[in-house]
Coordinates of N, CA and C in Angstrom, one line a residue:
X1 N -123.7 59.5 35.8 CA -123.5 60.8 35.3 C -122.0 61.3 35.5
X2 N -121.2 60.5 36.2 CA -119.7 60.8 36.1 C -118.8 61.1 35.1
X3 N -119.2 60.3 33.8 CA -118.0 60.5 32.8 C -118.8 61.9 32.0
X4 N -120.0 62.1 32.4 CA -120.6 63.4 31.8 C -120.0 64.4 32.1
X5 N -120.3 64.3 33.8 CA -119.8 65.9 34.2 C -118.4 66.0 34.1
X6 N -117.2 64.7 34.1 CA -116.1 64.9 33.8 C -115.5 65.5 32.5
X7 N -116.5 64.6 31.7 CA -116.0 65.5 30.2 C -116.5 67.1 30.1
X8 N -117.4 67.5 30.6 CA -117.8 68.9 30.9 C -117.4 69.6 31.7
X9 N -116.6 69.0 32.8 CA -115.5 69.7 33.5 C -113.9 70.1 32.6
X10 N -113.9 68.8 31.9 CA -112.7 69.4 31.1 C -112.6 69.9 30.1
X11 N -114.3 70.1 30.1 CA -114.6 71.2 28.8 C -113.8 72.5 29.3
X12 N -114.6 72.9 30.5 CA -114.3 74.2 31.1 C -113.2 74.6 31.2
X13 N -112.1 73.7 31.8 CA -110.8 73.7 32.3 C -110.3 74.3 30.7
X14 N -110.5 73.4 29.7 CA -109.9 73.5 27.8 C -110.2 75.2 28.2
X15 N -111.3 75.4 28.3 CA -112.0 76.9 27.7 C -111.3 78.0 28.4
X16 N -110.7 77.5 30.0 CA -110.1 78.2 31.0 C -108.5 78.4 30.4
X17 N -108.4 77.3 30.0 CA -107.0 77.5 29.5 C -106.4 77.9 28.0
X18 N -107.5 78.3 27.7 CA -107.5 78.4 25.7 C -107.4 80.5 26.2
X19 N -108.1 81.0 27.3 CA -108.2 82.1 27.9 C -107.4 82.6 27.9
X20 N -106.3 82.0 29.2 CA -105.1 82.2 29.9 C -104.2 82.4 28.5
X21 N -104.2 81.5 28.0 CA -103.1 81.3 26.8 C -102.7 82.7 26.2
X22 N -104.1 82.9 25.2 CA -104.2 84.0 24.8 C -104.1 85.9 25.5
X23 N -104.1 85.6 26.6 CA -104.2 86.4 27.6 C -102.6 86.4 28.0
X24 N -102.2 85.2 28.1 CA -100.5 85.5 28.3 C -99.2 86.1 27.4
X25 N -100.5 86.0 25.9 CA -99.3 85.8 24.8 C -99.9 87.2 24.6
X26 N -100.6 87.8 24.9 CA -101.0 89.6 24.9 C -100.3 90.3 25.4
X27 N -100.1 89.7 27.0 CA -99.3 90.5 27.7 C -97.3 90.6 27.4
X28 N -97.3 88.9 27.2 CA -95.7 89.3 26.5 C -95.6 90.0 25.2
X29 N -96.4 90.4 24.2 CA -96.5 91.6 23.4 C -96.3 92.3 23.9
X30 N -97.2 92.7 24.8 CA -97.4 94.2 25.3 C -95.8 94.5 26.2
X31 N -95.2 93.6 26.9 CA -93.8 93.8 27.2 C -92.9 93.8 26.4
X32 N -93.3 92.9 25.1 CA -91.8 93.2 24.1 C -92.3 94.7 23.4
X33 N -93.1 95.3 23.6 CA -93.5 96.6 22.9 C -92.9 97.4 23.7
X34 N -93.1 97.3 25.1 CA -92.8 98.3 26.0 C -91.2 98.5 25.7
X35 N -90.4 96.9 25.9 CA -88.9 96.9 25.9 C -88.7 97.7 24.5
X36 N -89.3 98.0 23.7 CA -88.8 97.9 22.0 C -89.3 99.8 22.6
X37 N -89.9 100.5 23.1 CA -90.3 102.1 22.8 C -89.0 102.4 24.0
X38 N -88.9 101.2 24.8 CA -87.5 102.2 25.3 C -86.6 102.1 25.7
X39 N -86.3 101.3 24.8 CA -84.8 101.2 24.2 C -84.9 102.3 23.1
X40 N -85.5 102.5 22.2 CA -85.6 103.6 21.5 C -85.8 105.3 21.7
X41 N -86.1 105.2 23.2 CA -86.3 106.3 23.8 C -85.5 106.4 24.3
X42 N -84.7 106.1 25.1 CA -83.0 105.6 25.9 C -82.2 106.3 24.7
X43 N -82.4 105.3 23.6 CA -81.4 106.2 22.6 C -81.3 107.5 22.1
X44 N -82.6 107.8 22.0 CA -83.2 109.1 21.3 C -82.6 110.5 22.9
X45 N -83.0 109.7 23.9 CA -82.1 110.8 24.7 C -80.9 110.8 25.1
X46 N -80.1 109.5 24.6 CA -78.6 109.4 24.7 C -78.1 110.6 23.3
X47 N -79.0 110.3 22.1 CA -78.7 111.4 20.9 C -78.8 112.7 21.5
X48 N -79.4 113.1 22.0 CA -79.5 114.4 22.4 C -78.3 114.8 23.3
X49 N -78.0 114.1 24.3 CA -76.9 114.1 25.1 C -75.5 114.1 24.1
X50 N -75.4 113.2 23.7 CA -74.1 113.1 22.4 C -74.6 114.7 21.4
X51 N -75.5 114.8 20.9 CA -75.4 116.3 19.9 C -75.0 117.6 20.8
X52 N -75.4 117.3 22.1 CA -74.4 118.7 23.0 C -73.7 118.6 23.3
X53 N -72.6 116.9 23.7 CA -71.4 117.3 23.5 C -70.7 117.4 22.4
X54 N -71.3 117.0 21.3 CA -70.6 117.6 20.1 C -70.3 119.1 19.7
X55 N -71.6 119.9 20.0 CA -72.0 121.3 19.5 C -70.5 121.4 20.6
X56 N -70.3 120.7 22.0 CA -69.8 121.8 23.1 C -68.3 121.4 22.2
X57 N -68.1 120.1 22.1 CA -66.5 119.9 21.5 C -66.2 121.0 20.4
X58 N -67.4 121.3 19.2 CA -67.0 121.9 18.3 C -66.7 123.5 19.0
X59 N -67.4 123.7 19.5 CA -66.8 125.1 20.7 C -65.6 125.3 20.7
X60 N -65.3 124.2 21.8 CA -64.1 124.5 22.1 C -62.8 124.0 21.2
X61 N -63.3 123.4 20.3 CA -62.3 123.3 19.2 C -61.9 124.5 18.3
X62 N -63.3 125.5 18.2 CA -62.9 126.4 17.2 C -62.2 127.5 18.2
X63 N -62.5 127.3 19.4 CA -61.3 128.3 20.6 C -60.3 128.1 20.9
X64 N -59.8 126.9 20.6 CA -58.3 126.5 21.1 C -57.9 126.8 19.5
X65 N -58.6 126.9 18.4 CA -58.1 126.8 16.7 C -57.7 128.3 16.9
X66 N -58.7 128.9 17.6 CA -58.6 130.5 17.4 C -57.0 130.7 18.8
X67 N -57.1 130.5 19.4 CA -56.3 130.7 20.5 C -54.7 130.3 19.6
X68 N -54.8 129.8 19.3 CA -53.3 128.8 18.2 C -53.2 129.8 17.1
X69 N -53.9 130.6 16.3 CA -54.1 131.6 15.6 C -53.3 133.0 16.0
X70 N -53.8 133.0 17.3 CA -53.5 134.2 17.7 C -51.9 133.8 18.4
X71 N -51.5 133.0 18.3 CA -50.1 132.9 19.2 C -49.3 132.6 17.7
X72 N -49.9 132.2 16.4 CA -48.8 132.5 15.2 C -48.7 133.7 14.9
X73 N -50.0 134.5 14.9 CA -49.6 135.9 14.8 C -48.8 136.6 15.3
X74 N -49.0 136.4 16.8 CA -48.0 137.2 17.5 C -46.3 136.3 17.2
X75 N -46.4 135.2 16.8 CA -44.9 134.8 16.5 C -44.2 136.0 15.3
X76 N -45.2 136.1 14.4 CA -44.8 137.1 13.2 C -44.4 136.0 12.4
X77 N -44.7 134.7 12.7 CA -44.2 133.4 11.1 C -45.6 133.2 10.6
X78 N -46.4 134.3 10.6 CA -47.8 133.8 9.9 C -48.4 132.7 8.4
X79 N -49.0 131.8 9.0 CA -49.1 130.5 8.4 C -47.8 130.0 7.5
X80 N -46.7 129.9 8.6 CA -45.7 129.7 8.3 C -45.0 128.7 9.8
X81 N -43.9 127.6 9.7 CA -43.4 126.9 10.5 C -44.2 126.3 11.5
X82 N -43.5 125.8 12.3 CA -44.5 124.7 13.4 C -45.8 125.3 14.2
X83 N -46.0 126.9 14.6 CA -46.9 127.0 15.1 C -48.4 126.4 13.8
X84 N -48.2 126.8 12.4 CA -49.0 126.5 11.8 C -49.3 124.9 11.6
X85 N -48.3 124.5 11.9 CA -48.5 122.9 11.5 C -49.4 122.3 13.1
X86 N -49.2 123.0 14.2 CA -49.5 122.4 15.3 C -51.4 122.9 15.2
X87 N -51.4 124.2 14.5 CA -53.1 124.2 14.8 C -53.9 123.6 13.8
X88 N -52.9 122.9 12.0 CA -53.3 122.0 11.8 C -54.0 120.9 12.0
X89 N -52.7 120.3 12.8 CA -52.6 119.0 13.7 C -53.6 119.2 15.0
X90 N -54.0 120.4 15.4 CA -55.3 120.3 16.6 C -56.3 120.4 15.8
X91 N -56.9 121.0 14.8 CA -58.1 120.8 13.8 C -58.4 120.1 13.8
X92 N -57.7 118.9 12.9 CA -57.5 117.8 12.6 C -58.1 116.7 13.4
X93 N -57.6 116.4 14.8 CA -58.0 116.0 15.8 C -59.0 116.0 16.5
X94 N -59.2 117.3 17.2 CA -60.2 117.8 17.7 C -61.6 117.3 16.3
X95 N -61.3 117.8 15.0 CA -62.5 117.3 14.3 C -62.5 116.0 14.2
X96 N -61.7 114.9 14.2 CA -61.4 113.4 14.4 C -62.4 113.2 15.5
X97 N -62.3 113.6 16.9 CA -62.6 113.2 18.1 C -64.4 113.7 17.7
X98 N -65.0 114.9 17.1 CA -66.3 115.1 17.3 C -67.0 114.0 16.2
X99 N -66.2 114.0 15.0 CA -66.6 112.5 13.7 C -66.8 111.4 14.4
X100 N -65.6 110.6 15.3 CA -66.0 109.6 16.0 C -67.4 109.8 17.2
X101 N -67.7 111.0 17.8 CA -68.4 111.2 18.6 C -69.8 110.6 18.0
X102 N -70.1 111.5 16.8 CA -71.6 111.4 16.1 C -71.2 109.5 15.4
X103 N -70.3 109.1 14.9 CA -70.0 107.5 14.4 C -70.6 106.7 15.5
X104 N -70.1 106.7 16.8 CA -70.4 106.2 17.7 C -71.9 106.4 18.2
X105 N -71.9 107.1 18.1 CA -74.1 107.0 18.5 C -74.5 106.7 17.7
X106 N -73.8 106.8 15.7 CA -74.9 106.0 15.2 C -75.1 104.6 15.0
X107 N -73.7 104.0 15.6 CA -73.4 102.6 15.6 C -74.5 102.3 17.3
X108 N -74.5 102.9 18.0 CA -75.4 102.6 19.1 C -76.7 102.8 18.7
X109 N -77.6 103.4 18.1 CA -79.0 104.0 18.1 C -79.0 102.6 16.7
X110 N -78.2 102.5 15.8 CA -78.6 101.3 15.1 C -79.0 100.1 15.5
X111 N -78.1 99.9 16.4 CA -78.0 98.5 17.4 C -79.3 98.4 18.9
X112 N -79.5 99.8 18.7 CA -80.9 99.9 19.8 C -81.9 99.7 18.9
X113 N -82.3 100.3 17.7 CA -83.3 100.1 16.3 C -83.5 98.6 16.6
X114 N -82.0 98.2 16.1 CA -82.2 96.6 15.8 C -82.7 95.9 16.7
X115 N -82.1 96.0 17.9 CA -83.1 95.4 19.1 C -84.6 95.7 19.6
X116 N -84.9 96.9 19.2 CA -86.3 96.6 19.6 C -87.2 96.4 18.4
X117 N -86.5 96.0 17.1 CA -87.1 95.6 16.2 C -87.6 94.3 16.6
X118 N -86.6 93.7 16.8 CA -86.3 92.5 17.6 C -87.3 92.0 18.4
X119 N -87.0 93.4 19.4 CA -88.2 93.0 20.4 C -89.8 92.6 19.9
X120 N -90.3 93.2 19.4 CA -91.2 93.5 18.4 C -91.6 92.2 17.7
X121 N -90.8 91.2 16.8 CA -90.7 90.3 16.5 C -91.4 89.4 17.3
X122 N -90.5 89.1 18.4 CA -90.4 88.2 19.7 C -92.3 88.4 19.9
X123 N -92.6 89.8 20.3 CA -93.7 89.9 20.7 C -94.6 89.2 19.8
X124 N -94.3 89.4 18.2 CA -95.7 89.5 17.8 C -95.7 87.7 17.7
X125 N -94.6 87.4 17.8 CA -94.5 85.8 17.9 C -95.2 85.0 18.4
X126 N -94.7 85.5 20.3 CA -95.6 85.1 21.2 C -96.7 85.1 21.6
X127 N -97.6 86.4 20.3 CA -99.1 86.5 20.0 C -99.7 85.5 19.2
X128 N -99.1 85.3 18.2 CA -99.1 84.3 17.0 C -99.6 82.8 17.8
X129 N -98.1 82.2 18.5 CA -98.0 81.1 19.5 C -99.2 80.8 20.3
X130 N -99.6 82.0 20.9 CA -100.9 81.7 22.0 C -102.0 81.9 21.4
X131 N -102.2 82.3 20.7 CA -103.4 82.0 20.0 C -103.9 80.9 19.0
X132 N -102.2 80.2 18.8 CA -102.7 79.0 18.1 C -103.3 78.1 19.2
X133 N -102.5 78.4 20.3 CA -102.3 77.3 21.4 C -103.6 77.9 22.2
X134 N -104.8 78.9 22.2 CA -105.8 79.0 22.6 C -107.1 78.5 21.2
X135 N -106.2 78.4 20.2 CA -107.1 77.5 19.1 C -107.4 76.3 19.4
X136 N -106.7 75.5 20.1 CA -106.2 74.5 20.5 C -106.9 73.8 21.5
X137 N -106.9 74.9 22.2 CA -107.6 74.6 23.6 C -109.4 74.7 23.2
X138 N -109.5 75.5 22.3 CA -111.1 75.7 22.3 C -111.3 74.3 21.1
X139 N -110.6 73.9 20.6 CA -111.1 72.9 20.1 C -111.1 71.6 20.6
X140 N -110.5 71.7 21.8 CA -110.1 70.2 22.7 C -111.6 70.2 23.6
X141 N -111.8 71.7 23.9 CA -113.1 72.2 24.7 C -114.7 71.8 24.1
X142 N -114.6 71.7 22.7 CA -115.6 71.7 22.1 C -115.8 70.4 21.5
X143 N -114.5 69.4 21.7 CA -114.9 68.0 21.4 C -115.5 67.4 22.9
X144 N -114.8 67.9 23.9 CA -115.2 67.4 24.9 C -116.5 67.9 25.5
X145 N -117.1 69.0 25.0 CA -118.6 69.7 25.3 C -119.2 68.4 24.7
X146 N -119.0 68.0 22.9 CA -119.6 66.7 22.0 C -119.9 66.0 22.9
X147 N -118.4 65.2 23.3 CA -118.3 64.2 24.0 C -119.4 63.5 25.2
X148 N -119.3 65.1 25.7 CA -119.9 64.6 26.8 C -122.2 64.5 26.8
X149 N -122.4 65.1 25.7 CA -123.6 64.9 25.2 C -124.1 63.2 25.2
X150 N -123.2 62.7 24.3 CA -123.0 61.2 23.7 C -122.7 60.6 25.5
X151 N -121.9 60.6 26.0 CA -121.6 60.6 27.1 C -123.0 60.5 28.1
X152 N -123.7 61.3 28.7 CA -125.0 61.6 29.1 C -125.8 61.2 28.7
X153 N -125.9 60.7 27.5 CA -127.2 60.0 26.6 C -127.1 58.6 26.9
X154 N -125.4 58.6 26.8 CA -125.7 56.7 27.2 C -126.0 56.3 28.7
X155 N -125.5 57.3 29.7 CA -125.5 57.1 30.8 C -127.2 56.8 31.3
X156 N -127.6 57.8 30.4 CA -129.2 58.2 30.8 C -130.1 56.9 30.5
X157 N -129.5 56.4 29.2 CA -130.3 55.1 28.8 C -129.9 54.0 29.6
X158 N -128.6 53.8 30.4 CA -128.1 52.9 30.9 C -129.0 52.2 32.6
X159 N -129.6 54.1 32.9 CA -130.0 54.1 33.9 C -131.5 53.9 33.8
X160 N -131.8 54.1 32.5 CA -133.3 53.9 32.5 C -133.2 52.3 32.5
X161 N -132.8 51.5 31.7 CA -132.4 50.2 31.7 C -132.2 49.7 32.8
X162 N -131.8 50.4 33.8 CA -131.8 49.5 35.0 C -132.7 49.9 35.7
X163 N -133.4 51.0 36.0 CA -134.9 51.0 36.3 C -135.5 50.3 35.8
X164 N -136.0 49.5 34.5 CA -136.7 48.9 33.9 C -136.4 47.5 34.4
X165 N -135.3 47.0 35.0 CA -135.3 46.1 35.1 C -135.3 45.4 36.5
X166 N -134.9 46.9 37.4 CA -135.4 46.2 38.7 C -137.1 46.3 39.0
X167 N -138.1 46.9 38.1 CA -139.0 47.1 38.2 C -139.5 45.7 38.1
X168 N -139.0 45.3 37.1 CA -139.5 43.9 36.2 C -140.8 43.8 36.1
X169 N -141.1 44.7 35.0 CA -142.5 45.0 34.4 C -143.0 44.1 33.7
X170 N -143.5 42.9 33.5 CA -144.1 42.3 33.1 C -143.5 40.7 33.3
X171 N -142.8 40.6 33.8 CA -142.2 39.1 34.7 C -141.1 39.3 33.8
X172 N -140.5 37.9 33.4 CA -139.1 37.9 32.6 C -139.3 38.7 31.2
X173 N -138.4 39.0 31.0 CA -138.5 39.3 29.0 C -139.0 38.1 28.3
X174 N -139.3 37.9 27.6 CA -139.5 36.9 26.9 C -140.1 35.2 27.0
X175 N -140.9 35.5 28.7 CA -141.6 34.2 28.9 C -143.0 34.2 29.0
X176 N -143.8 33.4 29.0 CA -144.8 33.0 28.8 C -145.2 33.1 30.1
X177 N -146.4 33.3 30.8 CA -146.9 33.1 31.9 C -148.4 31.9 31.8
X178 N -148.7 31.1 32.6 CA -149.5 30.3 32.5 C -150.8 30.7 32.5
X179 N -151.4 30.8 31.5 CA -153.1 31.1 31.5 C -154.1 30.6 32.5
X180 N -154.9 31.1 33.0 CA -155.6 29.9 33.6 C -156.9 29.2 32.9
X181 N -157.2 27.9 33.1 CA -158.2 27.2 32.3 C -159.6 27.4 33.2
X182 N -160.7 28.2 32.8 CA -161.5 28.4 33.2 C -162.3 27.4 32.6
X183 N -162.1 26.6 31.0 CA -163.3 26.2 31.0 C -163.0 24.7 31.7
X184 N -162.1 24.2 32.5 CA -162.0 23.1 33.2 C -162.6 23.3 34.7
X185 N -162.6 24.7 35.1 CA -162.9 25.0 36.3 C -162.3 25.0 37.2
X186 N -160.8 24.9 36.8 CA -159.4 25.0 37.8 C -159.0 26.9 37.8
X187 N -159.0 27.4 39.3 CA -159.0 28.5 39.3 C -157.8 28.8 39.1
X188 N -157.0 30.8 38.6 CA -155.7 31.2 38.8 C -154.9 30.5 39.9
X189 N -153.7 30.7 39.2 CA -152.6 30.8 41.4 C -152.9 29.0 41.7
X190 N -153.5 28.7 40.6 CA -153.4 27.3 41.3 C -154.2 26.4 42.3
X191 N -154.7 27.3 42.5 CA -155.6 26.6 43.6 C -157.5 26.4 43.8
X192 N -157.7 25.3 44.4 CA -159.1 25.1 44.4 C -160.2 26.8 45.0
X193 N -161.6 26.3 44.7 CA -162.2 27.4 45.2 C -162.3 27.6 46.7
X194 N -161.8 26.2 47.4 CA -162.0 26.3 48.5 C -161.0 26.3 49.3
X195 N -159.8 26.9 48.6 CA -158.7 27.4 49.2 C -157.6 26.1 49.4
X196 N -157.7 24.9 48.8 CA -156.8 23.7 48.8 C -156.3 23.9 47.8
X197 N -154.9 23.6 47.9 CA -153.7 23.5 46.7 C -154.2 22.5 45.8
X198 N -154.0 22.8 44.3 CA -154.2 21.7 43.5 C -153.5 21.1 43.1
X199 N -153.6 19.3 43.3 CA -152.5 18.5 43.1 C -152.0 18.5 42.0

């Protein structure tokens, strides 16, 4: 019964491991999912953080615009000579610095998208992967369940066979045993009636 219960032990082990497989390639989904909602959530509150310093730059841009305003007026060169060209030139800037502000998060929040798209990918990959590779296993499982039937069957006849033979049920296989001749009056076993060997 050894190569039976062997092959039926590595049934189990296939079946144990066809489990695992699938069970591991679940769980690295479920991590490339997690990585992929927060990185996207990371971003989504980095946007928020970037839209109030913007709102605050645009603030204080339209106060130092206003503040520049009020020092041409009091020059009396109203939108005239360098004080006008200088609150130009801070507009100008100041609006430069808040455009790159909102550029720059969207170059970041795209590059976070892409990566937990990514992530996502990877996951459903490693889903894909382990469940071929627990297809794999249940089918190595289920030849060796066969196997070990055919296995057991032969063992079983092997062992009846040798029951049969140390029994040795009817003398050799295939010999003849000596009749005895009663109508001569020579008894079985060979011997006289009165217990002398017959020559």
């Amino acid at each position: 019964m050894g190569e039976f219960l062997n092959s039926r032990t590595q049934a189990t082990n296939y079946s144990v491991q066809a489990s695992e497989a699938r069970t591991q390639g679940m769980l690295q989904r479920r991590q490339a999912y997690a990585n992929a909602y927060k990185l996207e959530a990371d971003s989504r509150e980095k946007g928020l953080i970037v839209g109030d310093n913007m709102m605050r730059a645009e603030s204080n841009a339209l106060a130092r615009i206003a503040a520049l305003r009020g020092q041409v007026g009091a020059s009396g060169f109203a939108e005239a000579g360098s004080k006008l060209r200088e609150e130009q030139s801070t507009a100008e800037a100041l609006k430069m610095a808040i455009s790159d502000m909102g550029r720059s998060y969207a170059i970041s929040d795209q590059n976070a998208r892409n990566q937990a798209n990514q992530y996502r990918r990877e996951g459903d990959t490693a889903l894909r992967l382990a469940n071929i590779q627990g297809d794999l296993y249940d089918r190595l499982a289920r030849i060796n369940r066969k196997a070990s039937l055919w296995l057991g069957a032969g063992e079983l006849l092997t062992g009846l066979s040798g029951t049969v033979g140390s029994l040795n049920w009817g003398g050799s296989w295939g010999s003849k045993s000596a009749a005895p001749n009663y109508a001569t009056g020579s008894p079985p076993g060979g011997l006289w009636t009165d217990g002398r060997e017959r020559k």
